[in-house]
Coordinates of C-alpha atoms in Angstrom, one line a residue:
X283 CA -9.9 -23.6 -21.3
X284 CA -11.5 -20.3 -21.3
X285 CA -9.6 -17.4 -23.4
X286 CA -7.7 -15.8 -20.5
X287 CA -6.4 -19.2 -19.6
X288 CA -5.7 -19.9 -23.2
X289 CA -3.6 -16.5 -23.6
X290 CA -1.8 -17.3 -20.4
X291 CA -0.4 -20.7 -21.8
X292 CA 0.3 -19.5 -25.4
X293 CA 4.0 -19.9 -25.2
X294 CA 6.6 -21.2 -23.6
X295 CA 9.8 -19.6 -23.9
X296 CA 12.8 -20.7 -22.3
X297 CA 16.2 -19.0 -22.2
X298 CA 19.8 -19.8 -21.1
X299 CA 20.1 -19.9 -17.6
X300 CA 23.0 -20.2 -15.0
X301 CA 23.8 -20.2 -11.6
X302 CA 24.5 -16.5 -11.0
X303 CA 21.1 -15.7 -13.2
X304 CA 17.8 -16.2 -11.5
X305 CA 14.6 -14.5 -13.6
X306 CA 11.5 -14.2 -11.8
X307 CA 8.3 -14.8 -13.9
X308 CA 7.2 -11.7 -16.1
X309 CA 4.1 -10.2 -15.1
X310 CA 1.4 -7.5 -16.7
X311 CA 1.4 -3.9 -15.7
X312 CA -1.6 -2.5 -16.2
X313 CA -1.1 1.1 -14.5
X314 CA 1.2 3.2 -13.2
X315 CA 3.8 1.7 -10.6
X316 CA 7.3 1.7 -9.7
X317 CA 8.9 2.1 -13.0
X318 CA 6.4 4.5 -14.9
X319 CA 2.9 4.8 -15.8
X320 CA 2.7 2.8 -18.7
X321 CA 0.8 -0.5 -19.6
X322 CA 2.9 -3.4 -20.4
X323 CA 5.4 -5.8 -18.9
X324 CA 7.9 -6.3 -16.6
X325 CA 10.6 -8.9 -15.1
X326 CA 13.1 -8.9 -12.2
X327 CA 16.2 -10.7 -12.9
X328 CA 18.1 -11.3 -9.9
X329 CA 22.3 -11.5 -10.8
X330 CA 25.4 -12.4 -9.2
X331 CA 28.6 -11.3 -10.3
X332 CA 27.1 -9.8 -13.2
X333 CA 27.0 -6.0 -14.2
X334 CA 23.7 -4.6 -14.1
X335 CA 24.6 -1.8 -16.8
X336 CA 25.5 -4.7 -19.2
X337 CA 22.2 -5.9 -18.7
X338 CA 20.3 -2.9 -19.3
X339 CA 22.5 -2.2 -22.6
X340 CA 21.4 -5.6 -23.8
X341 CA 17.5 -5.1 -22.7
X342 CA 17.8 -1.7 -24.7
X343 CA 19.2 -3.5 -27.8
X344 CA 17.2 -6.8 -27.7
X345 CA 13.5 -5.4 -26.5
X346 CA 13.8 -2.5 -28.8
X347 CA 14.6 -5.4 -31.7
X348 CA 11.6 -7.2 -30.6
X349 CA 9.5 -4.3 -30.3
X350 CA 9.9 -3.1 -33.6
X351 CA 9.7 -6.5 -35.3
X352 CA 6.0 -6.8 -33.7
X353 CA 4.8 -3.4 -35.1
X354 CA 5.0 -1.9 -31.5
X355 CA 7.6 1.1 -32.8
X356 CA 5.3 3.5 -30.4
X357 CA 6.2 1.6 -27.4
X358 CA 9.1 2.1 -25.2
X359 CA 11.1 0.3 -22.7
X360 CA 13.2 1.1 -19.6
X361 CA 15.1 -0.9 -16.4
X362 CA 15.6 0.2 -13.2
X363 CA 18.7 -1.6 -11.4
X364 CA 19.1 -2.3 -7.6
X365 CA 21.4 -4.2 -5.5
X366 CA 21.3 -7.6 -6.8
X367 CA 19.6 -7.2 -9.9
X368 CA 17.6 -5.3 -12.4
X369 CA 14.1 -4.9 -13.7
X370 CA 13.3 -4.8 -17.1
X371 CA 10.0 -3.6 -18.7
X372 CA 8.5 -2.9 -21.9
X373 CA 5.3 -1.3 -22.9
X374 CA 2.7 -2.2 -24.8
X375 CA -1.2 -1.5 -25.9
X376 CA -3.7 -2.1 -23.1
X377 CA -5.5 -4.9 -25.1
X378 CA -2.1 -6.9 -25.6
X379 CA -0.7 -7.2 -22.0
X380 CA -0.3 -10.8 -21.9
X381 CA 1.4 -10.5 -25.4
X382 CA 3.5 -8.3 -23.9
X383 CA 4.8 -10.8 -21.3
X384 CA 5.6 -13.2 -24.2
X385 CA 7.5 -10.1 -26.0
X386 CA 9.7 -9.3 -22.8
X387 CA 10.5 -12.9 -22.6
X388 CA 11.4 -13.3 -26.4
X389 CA 13.7 -10.2 -25.5
X390 CA 15.3 -11.9 -22.7
X391 CA 16.1 -14.7 -24.3
X392 CA 18.2 -13.3 -26.9
X393 CA 19.7 -11.1 -23.4
X394 CA 20.5 -14.3 -21.8
X395 CA 21.9 -15.7 -25.0
X396 CA 24.5 -13.3 -25.6
X397 CA 25.3 -12.5 -21.6
X398 CA 25.7 -16.3 -21.6
X399 CA 27.3 -17.1 -24.8
X400 CA 24.4 -19.5 -25.6
X401 CA 23.1 -20.1 -29.1
X402 CA 19.9 -18.2 -29.5
X403 CA 16.8 -19.3 -31.0
X404 CA 15.3 -18.5 -34.6
X405 CA 14.7 -14.6 -34.1
X406 CA 11.5 -14.6 -37.0
X407 CA 9.8 -17.8 -35.9
X408 CA 9.9 -16.3 -31.9
X409 CA 8.5 -12.9 -33.2
X410 CA 5.8 -14.7 -35.4
X411 CA 5.0 -16.7 -32.7
X412 CA 4.2 -13.8 -30.6
X413 CA 2.3 -11.9 -33.2
X414 CA 0.0 -15.4 -33.5
X415 CA -0.9 -14.3 -29.7
X416 CA -1.4 -10.8 -30.6
X417 CA -3.7 -11.9 -33.1
X418 CA -6.3 -13.8 -30.5
X419 CA -5.7 -11.2 -27.9
X420 CA -6.5 -7.9 -29.8
X421 CA -9.3 -5.9 -28.8
X422 CA -9.9 -3.4 -31.3
X423 CA -13.0 -2.0 -29.7
X424 CA -11.2 -1.4 -26.4
X425 CA -8.6 0.3 -28.0
X426 CA -11.3 2.7 -29.6
X427 CA -12.8 3.2 -26.4
X428 CA -9.6 4.3 -24.8
X429 CA -8.9 6.9 -27.5
X430 CA -12.5 8.0 -27.2
X431 CA -12.6 8.3 -23.1
X432 CA -9.3 10.0 -23.6
X433 CA -10.8 12.8 -25.8
X434 CA -13.9 13.3 -23.5
X435 CA -11.4 13.7 -20.5
X436 CA -13.1 10.8 -18.7
X437 CA -11.3 7.9 -17.0
X438 CA -11.2 4.1 -18.4
X439 CA -10.5 1.1 -16.2
X440 CA -9.9 -2.0 -17.8
X441 CA -9.4 -5.9 -16.8
X442 CA -9.9 -9.3 -18.2
X443 CA -13.6 -9.5 -17.3
X444 CA -15.0 -5.7 -17.7
X445 CA -14.0 -2.4 -18.9
X446 CA -15.8 0.9 -17.3
X447 CA -15.7 4.7 -18.2
X448 CA -16.2 7.4 -15.2
X449 CA -16.3 6.7 -11.5
X450 CA -19.3 6.0 -9.4
X451 CA -22.4 7.9 -10.2
X452 CA -20.9 8.8 -13.6
X453 CA -19.7 5.3 -14.6
X454 CA -21.1 3.0 -16.6
X455 CA -19.3 -0.8 -17.3
X456 CA -19.5 -3.3 -20.2
X457 CA -18.0 -7.1 -20.4
X458 CA -14.7 -6.7 -21.9
X459 CA -16.1 -9.0 -25.1
X460 CA -19.0 -7.0 -25.6
X461 CA -18.0 -3.3 -25.9
X462 CA -19.8 -0.5 -27.7
X463 CA -18.5 1.7 -30.4
X464 CA -17.8 5.2 -29.0
X465 CA -20.5 6.8 -31.0
X466 CA -23.2 4.3 -29.0
X467 CA -21.9 5.5 -25.8
X468 CA -23.9 8.3 -23.6
X469 CA -20.7 10.8 -23.0
X470 CA -23.2 13.3 -21.4
X471 CA -23.6 11.1 -18.6
X472 CA -20.1 10.0 -18.0
X473 CA -17.7 11.5 -15.6
X474 CA -14.9 11.1 -12.9
X475 CA -15.2 11.8 -9.5
X476 CA -13.3 13.0 -6.5
X477 CA -10.5 10.1 -5.9
X478 CA -7.4 10.1 -3.1
X479 CA -5.1 7.2 -3.2
X480 CA -3.5 6.7 0.5
X481 CA 0.0 4.7 0.8
X482 CA 2.8 4.5 3.5
X483 CA 4.3 2.1 5.6
X484 CA 2.0 2.8 8.6
X485 CA -1.2 4.8 9.0
X486 CA -2.6 4.3 5.5
X487 CA -5.8 2.2 6.9
X488 CA -6.5 4.5 9.5
X489 CA -6.1 7.9 7.4
X490 CA -8.3 6.3 4.4
X491 CA -11.0 5.2 7.0
X492 CA -10.7 9.0 8.3
X493 CA -10.7 10.4 5.2
X494 CA -13.9 8.3 4.1
X495 CA -15.4 9.7 7.5
X496 CA -15.0 13.2 6.4
X497 CA -16.5 12.6 2.9
X498 CA -19.4 10.9 4.8
X499 CA -19.7 14.1 7.3
X500 CA -20.1 16.0 4.0
X501 CA -23.3 14.4 3.1
X502 CA -21.4 12.2 0.0
X503 CA -21.8 8.7 -0.5
X504 CA -18.3 7.7 0.2
X505 CA -16.5 4.6 -0.4
X506 CA -13.1 2.9 0.4
X507 CA -10.8 0.0 -0.2
X508 CA -8.5 -1.6 2.2
X509 CA -6.7 -4.7 3.3
X510 CA -9.8 -5.7 4.9
X511 CA -12.6 -4.9 2.5
X512 CA -14.3 -2.9 -0.2
X513 CA -17.1 -0.7 1.1
X514 CA -19.3 1.8 -0.3
X515 CA -21.6 3.8 2.7
X516 CA -22.5 0.9 5.1
X517 CA -22.2 -1.6 2.4
X518 CA -19.2 -3.8 2.2
X519 CA -18.9 -5.3 -1.2
X520 CA -16.8 -7.8 -0.5
X521 CA -14.0 -8.8 2.6
X522 CA -10.1 -9.3 1.5
X523 CA -7.0 -7.7 0.8
X524 CA -8.3 -5.1 -1.7
X525 CA -5.4 -2.8 -1.4
X526 CA -4.6 -3.7 -5.1
X527 CA -6.0 -2.3 -8.5
X528 CA -8.8 -4.9 -8.6
X529 CA -10.2 -3.5 -5.3
X530 CA -9.9 0.2 -6.6
X531 CA -11.7 -0.9 -10.1
X532 CA -14.8 -2.7 -7.7
X533 CA -15.1 0.8 -5.6
X534 CA -15.1 2.9 -8.6
X535 CA -17.4 1.0 -10.9
X536 CA -20.5 1.2 -7.9
X537 CA -22.8 3.8 -9.4
X538 CA -23.5 4.8 -5.9
X539 CA -20.4 6.4 -5.1
X540 CA -19.6 9.8 -4.9
X541 CA -16.1 10.3 -3.3
X542 CA -13.2 7.5 -3.4
X543 CA -10.9 6.9 -0.5
X544 CA -8.3 4.0 -1.5
X545 CA -5.5 2.6 0.4
X546 CA -3.0 1.2 -1.6
X547 CA -0.3 -1.2 -0.5
X548 CA 3.3 -2.0 -1.9
X549 CA 2.0 -5.1 -3.0
X550 CA -0.7 -4.0 -5.5
X551 CA 1.7 -1.2 -6.7
X552 CA 4.7 -3.8 -7.4
X553 CA 2.7 -6.4 -8.8
X554 CA 0.5 -4.5 -11.0
X555 CA 0.5 -1.0 -10.3
X556 CA -2.3 1.3 -9.8
X557 CA -5.9 1.5 -11.5
X558 CA -6.3 5.1 -12.5
X559 CA -4.1 8.1 -13.6
X560 CA -7.7 10.3 -12.8
X561 CA -6.8 10.9 -9.2
X562 CA -7.6 14.2 -7.7
X563 CA -5.2 13.5 -4.4
X564 CA -2.6 11.2 -3.2
X565 CA -0.9 10.7 0.2
X566 CA 2.3 9.2 1.5
X567 CA 2.1 9.0 5.1
X568 CA 5.4 7.5 5.9
X569 CA 8.2 5.3 4.9
X570 CA 9.8 2.8 7.3
X571 CA 11.3 -0.6 7.0
X572 CA 8.7 -3.1 6.3
X573 CA 8.1 -6.2 3.5
X574 CA 11.6 -5.5 1.8
X575 CA 13.1 -7.9 -0.3
X576 CA 10.3 -8.6 -2.8
X577 CA 10.4 -7.1 -6.9
X578 CA 13.8 -5.7 -6.3
X579 CA 12.8 -3.5 -3.7
X580 CA 15.6 -4.0 -1.0
X581 CA 16.6 -0.9 1.1
X582 CA 14.1 1.7 2.6
X583 CA 14.9 4.5 0.0
X584 CA 13.8 2.1 -2.9
X585 CA 10.4 1.3 -1.0
X586 CA 10.3 4.9 -0.9
X587 CA 10.4 5.1 -4.6
X588 CA 7.6 2.6 -4.7
X589 CA 5.2 4.3 -2.3
X590 CA 5.6 7.4 -4.5
X591 CA 4.3 5.6 -7.7
X592 CA 0.8 7.5 -6.4
X593 CA 2.2 10.8 -7.9
X594 CA 1.6 8.9 -10.9
X595 CA -2.0 8.8 -10.8
X596 CA -2.8 12.3 -10.1
X597 CA -4.8 14.2 -13.0
X598 CA -3.5 17.3 -13.9
X599 CA -3.7 19.8 -11.0
X600 CA -3.5 16.9 -8.4
X601 CA -2.0 17.4 -4.9
X602 CA 0.5 15.0 -3.3
X603 CA 0.4 15.1 0.3
X604 CA 3.5 14.5 2.2
X605 CA 4.7 14.1 5.4
X606 CA 7.2 16.5 6.4
X607 CA 8.7 14.8 9.3
X608 CA 9.8 11.8 7.8
X609 CA 13.2 11.8 6.5
X610 CA 12.3 8.9 3.8
X611 CA 9.6 10.7 2.1
X612 CA 11.4 14.4 2.4
X613 CA 14.6 12.6 0.6
X614 CA 12.1 11.1 -2.3
X615 CA 9.9 14.4 -2.7
X616 CA 12.8 15.6 -4.8
X617 CA 11.9 13.5 -7.6
X618 CA 8.2 14.0 -8.4
X619 CA 6.8 16.9 -10.2
X620 CA 3.9 16.7 -8.4
X621 CA 2.5 19.9 -6.4
X622 CA 3.2 19.0 -3.0
X623 CA 1.2 19.8 0.5
X624 CA 3.0 19.1 3.2
X625 CA 2.1 18.4 6.7
X626 CA 4.3 17.9 10.1
X627 CA 3.6 17.9 13.9
X628 CA 5.7 21.1 14.1
X629 CA 4.6 24.9 12.7
X630 CA 8.3 25.7 12.3
X631 CA 9.3 22.7 10.4
X632 CA 11.8 23.8 7.5
X633 CA 9.7 22.6 4.9
X634 CA 6.4 24.0 6.4
X635 CA 8.0 27.5 6.8
X636 CA 9.1 27.1 3.0
X637 CA 5.6 26.1 1.7
X638 CA 4.0 29.4 3.9
X639 CA 7.0 31.4 2.4
X640 CA 6.0 30.3 -1.1
X641 CA 2.2 30.7 -0.7
X642 CA 1.5 27.1 -1.1
X643 CA -1.0 25.1 1.0
X644 CA 0.2 22.7 4.2
X645 CA -1.1 21.7 7.7
X646 CA 0.5 21.8 10.7
X647 CA 0.3 21.5 14.8
X648 CA 0.4 25.2 16.4
X649 CA -0.6 26.2 19.9
X650 CA -2.0 22.3 20.1
X651 CA -4.5 23.2 17.2
X652 CA -4.5 21.4 13.8
X653 CA -4.0 24.3 11.3
X654 CA -4.2 24.6 7.6
X655 CA -2.4 27.2 5.7
X656 CA -4.6 28.0 2.0
X657 CA -1.4 29.7 0.8
X658 CA -2.4 33.0 1.7
X659 CA -3.9 32.6 5.3
X660 CA -4.3 30.0 8.2
X661 CA -7.3 28.6 9.5
X662 CA -7.8 26.8 12.6
X663 CA -9.3 23.8 11.8
X664 CA -9.9 21.9 15.3
X665 CA -8.2 21.4 18.6
X666 CA -6.4 18.4 18.5
X667 CA -7.8 17.2 21.9
X668 CA -11.0 17.6 20.4
X669 CA -9.9 14.6 17.7
X670 CA -10.4 11.5 19.4
X671 CA -8.0 9.3 17.4
X672 CA -5.2 11.5 19.3
X673 CA -6.0 10.1 22.6
X674 CA -5.7 14.0 24.2
X675 CA -2.2 14.2 22.4
X676 CA -0.8 11.5 23.2
X677 CA -0.9 9.5 19.8
X678 CA 1.7 11.6 18.0
X679 CA 1.0 9.1 14.7
X680 CA -2.5 9.8 15.0
X681 CA -2.2 13.6 14.6
X682 CA -0.1 12.7 11.6
X683 CA -2.7 10.7 10.1
X684 CA -5.3 13.5 11.2
X685 CA -3.2 16.1 9.3
X686 CA -2.8 14.0 6.5
X687 CA -6.3 13.4 6.0
X688 CA -7.2 17.0 6.5
X689 CA -4.9 17.9 3.7
X690 CA -6.6 15.1 1.4
X691 CA -10.1 16.3 2.5
X692 CA -9.5 20.0 1.2
X693 CA -7.6 18.9 -1.8
X694 CA -11.1 16.9 -2.5
X695 CA -13.0 20.3 -1.8
X696 CA -14.6 18.9 1.1
X697 CA -16.3 21.7 3.2
X698 CA -14.0 22.4 6.5
X699 CA -17.1 22.2 8.7
X700 CA -17.5 18.3 7.3
X701 CA -13.7 18.0 8.2
X702 CA -14.3 19.2 11.5
X703 CA -17.0 16.7 12.0
X704 CA -15.3 13.9 10.7
X705 CA -12.4 14.4 13.1
X706 CA -14.8 15.1 15.8
X707 CA -17.0 12.0 15.5
X708 CA -14.0 9.3 14.3
X709 CA -13.5 7.2 17.5
X710 CA -10.1 4.9 17.8
X711 CA -12.8 1.8 18.5
X712 CA -13.7 -1.5 17.0
X713 CA -16.3 0.2 15.0
X714 CA -14.7 3.1 13.7
X715 CA -10.8 1.9 13.3
X716 CA -10.7 -1.8 14.1
X717 CA -7.6 -3.0 15.1
X718 CA -5.8 0.3 15.7
X719 CA -5.4 0.8 19.4
X720 CA -8.7 0.0 20.4
X721 CA -9.3 0.6 24.1
X722 CA -11.6 -1.7 26.3
X723 CA -12.4 -1.9 29.6
X724 CA -11.6 -5.6 31.4
X725 CA -12.2 -5.8 35.5
X726 CA -11.5 -2.0 35.8
X727 CA -8.5 -2.2 33.9
X728 CA -7.6 -0.4 30.6
X729 CA -6.7 -2.9 27.4
X730 CA -5.6 -1.8 24.4
X731 CA -5.7 -3.9 21.3
X732 CA -3.5 -2.8 18.3
X733 CA -2.6 -5.1 14.7
X734 CA 0.9 -3.2 14.4
X735 CA 3.3 -5.8 13.5
X736 CA 6.9 -3.8 12.3
X737 CA 9.1 -1.8 14.7
X738 CA 7.8 1.6 13.3
X739 CA 4.6 1.3 14.0
X740 CA 4.5 -0.7 17.2
X741 CA 6.9 2.2 18.7
X742 CA 4.4 4.5 17.8
X743 CA 1.8 2.4 19.9
X744 CA 4.0 2.0 22.6
X745 CA 5.2 5.4 22.9
X746 CA 1.4 6.8 23.1
X747 CA 0.8 4.6 26.0
X748 CA 3.8 4.9 27.8
X749 CA 2.5 7.6 29.9
X750 CA -0.6 6.5 30.7
X751 CA -0.7 5.6 34.5
X752 CA -0.9 2.0 35.3
X753 CA -0.2 -0.2 38.5
X754 CA 1.1 -2.6 36.1
X755 CA 1.5 -3.3 32.7
X756 CA 1.0 -6.4 30.4
X757 CA 1.9 -6.4 26.9
X758 CA 1.6 -9.6 24.2
X759 CA 4.3 -10.4 21.4
X760 CA 4.2 -12.8 18.5
X761 CA 5.7 -12.7 15.2
X762 CA 5.2 -14.3 11.8
X763 CA 8.1 -16.7 10.9
X764 CA 9.1 -15.0 7.6
X765 CA 10.3 -11.7 9.6
X766 CA 14.0 -12.2 9.9
X767 CA 16.0 -12.9 13.3
X768 CA 17.0 -9.4 13.5
X769 CA 13.9 -8.0 12.4
X770 CA 12.1 -10.2 15.5
X771 CA 14.6 -8.9 18.1
X772 CA 14.0 -4.8 16.6
X773 CA 10.2 -5.3 16.9
X774 CA 10.8 -7.1 20.4
X775 CA 13.1 -4.4 21.9
X776 CA 10.9 -1.6 20.4
X777 CA 7.8 -3.5 22.3
X778 CA 9.9 -2.8 25.4
X779 CA 9.3 1.0 25.2
X780 CA 5.9 0.0 26.9
X781 CA 7.7 -0.6 30.0
X782 CA 5.8 -3.9 30.6
X783 CA 5.8 -6.1 34.0
X784 CA 4.6 -8.9 32.2
X785 CA 5.4 -10.4 28.6
X786 CA 3.4 -12.7 27.0
X787 CA 5.4 -14.3 24.0
X788 CA 2.7 -16.3 21.9
X789 CA 3.2 -18.9 19.2
X790 CA 1.7 -18.3 16.1
X791 CA 1.8 -21.9 14.6
X792 CA -0.2 -20.8 11.5
X793 CA 2.5 -18.7 10.8
X794 CA 5.8 -20.5 11.1
X795 CA 6.3 -20.0 7.3
X796 CA 9.4 -22.7 7.6
X797 CA 10.1 -22.2 11.4
X798 CA 9.9 -24.6 13.9
X799 CA 7.6 -24.7 17.3
X800 CA 8.7 -22.7 20.0
X801 CA 11.5 -20.9 17.8
X802 CA 10.5 -17.3 17.7
X803 CA 9.0 -17.5 21.4
X804 CA 12.7 -18.4 22.1
X805 CA 14.0 -15.8 20.3
X806 CA 11.5 -13.3 21.8
X807 CA 12.5 -14.4 25.3
X808 CA 16.2 -14.5 24.7
X809 CA 15.8 -10.7 23.5
X810 CA 14.1 -9.4 26.3
X811 CA 16.5 -11.2 28.7
X812 CA 19.3 -9.0 27.1
X813 CA 17.2 -5.9 27.5
X814 CA 17.5 -6.8 30.9
X815 CA 14.7 -8.2 31.9
X816 CA 14.0 -11.1 34.4
X817 CA 13.1 -14.3 33.1
X818 CA 10.2 -14.7 35.3
X819 CA 8.6 -11.4 33.7
X820 CA 8.4 -13.4 30.4
X821 CA 5.3 -16.1 30.0
X822 CA 4.8 -18.4 27.1
X823 CA 1.4 -19.5 25.2
X824 CA 0.5 -21.7 22.2
X825 CA -1.8 -18.9 20.4
X826 CA -2.6 -15.5 20.6
X827 CA -5.8 -16.4 22.1
X828 CA -4.2 -18.2 24.9
X829 CA -1.8 -15.3 25.5
X830 CA -5.0 -12.8 25.5
X831 CA -6.6 -15.1 28.1
X832 CA -3.5 -15.4 30.3
X833 CA -3.4 -11.5 30.6
X834 CA -7.4 -11.2 31.4
X835 CA -7.1 -13.8 33.9
X836 CA -4.2 -11.5 35.7
X837 CA -5.5 -8.0 35.5
X838 CA -7.0 -5.9 38.3
X839 CA -8.1 -2.9 38.4
X840 CA -5.7 0.1 37.4
X841 CA -3.8 -2.4 35.2
X842 CA -3.1 -1.4 31.6
X843 CA -2.7 -4.1 29.2
X844 CA -1.4 -3.9 25.2
X845 CA -2.2 -6.8 23.2
X846 CA -0.6 -6.7 20.0
X847 CA -2.6 -9.1 17.9
X848 CA -1.3 -10.4 14.5
X849 CA -3.9 -13.3 14.3
X850 CA -7.2 -14.8 15.8
X851 CA -8.1 -11.4 16.2
X852 CA -11.8 -12.2 16.2
X853 CA -11.3 -14.6 19.2
X854 CA -9.5 -11.8 21.0
X855 CA -12.2 -9.4 20.5
X856 CA -14.9 -11.6 21.2
X857 CA -13.2 -12.0 24.6
X858 CA -13.3 -8.5 25.1
X859 CA -16.4 -7.9 24.1
X860 CA -17.5 -10.3 26.3

């Protein structure tokens, strides 16, 4: 058993239970997140018929008692109530995060005992047990390095295996169990680099890729993290979903890197937090109904709170780039102290006008140009029609992405000329922006492939394509089984904005997630029928690749097809490439 596994399994702490209380496993918080910017541990408690204020009061009492008994008088605790439950968190030293889990579980043990009138365990013995784990986990060399890095004004990134100081070209990395003394570190060689975080329900991948292209155009070695890979320059370091803190650390430790563009998703923010507090800029592209129901994030306003965690990554003087056209972003912006740069499709948006009047930076569309206001004067960056991503201005959502990337680029102090070159050179194709409204020609018909999967993103794509001329319109639909019936109805109804003549409903056999074969295509077909379509217009396919094949076989010159591909992507793209 290695050291980490030994720490993870060091204690088993049980608590009183009932049918009205469910507790998820406690987890480590390694960086800024939904609740705060401190490392520590958090647990999610789901309640039926119990007032969360009662639980919060118990947590305040028992978590404080545990922290003090552990010698952590300088550590804090917090909570966040949500419909049906409460998040309970406590902070801890960075070298004691497994111990923090046991501290949280110990505190909850006494909360649950009082809540359910159960006999509690021996407090002194339980604290002694946690102290024993603390002694095993302690890494004084890490704490010394953290303090020294802070004193030198340079970022430090920690995980179970490695510790690094600085970013990219200004970084050095050591094994976590072989750290140098602060006096042995060559501090003059270590520095931070420009770092941007990009999040949102939709558009974050495109905005991240676009920002990286702009950084490349400036001559810098740029890198990105995403839900698909981590890349520095043209070198893919690894493939997979790296939108969490692990991907950020992997990127920021690459010694070639000069500018970092990090896509961050809701899951990573809520599970572990974000990897740094030294970012130059961050953006929230939008917030819409998607992936609700986990970690106590049950509503769209609560999702906005989670997305806005990126403001906690900003270094002093950092910039938060926000979408002034999004109601949930506008509402949550009132709760951040960060300096905000707004962007909007409308130069007369009230927040844009207020920003201009206050002499604050912002970006907007005016006379079909992307315009940046630097606080005192406005500058035309580029015509919307010269940005290929916007499809001549039809793809409004990509105009917003271009505005967000423009603000981020200028916040990172990239030259305006590089901004223009990046916007002009970035194509909506499978090379620059794979899976995002990529256009192909097939039998002289136009075929678009997109990985959109929620109502907000599907609506944006369908609206962009709805005005394109076509003899006939074809669309492929499929959904994963963990979506609710209402979600599937909403997404299906939204897709009909494309005004299709033929709809092919595809089965996702690998993503049934508890549903029966045929159940989701049945629901798609029923929804389409309820929207007034003839049953003959709906075809069924056993897989996305079969659905794509059925559509491609029917295409004639002048037709238009939209393939919303959620799985078998490589197979479908290979069909079109051939």
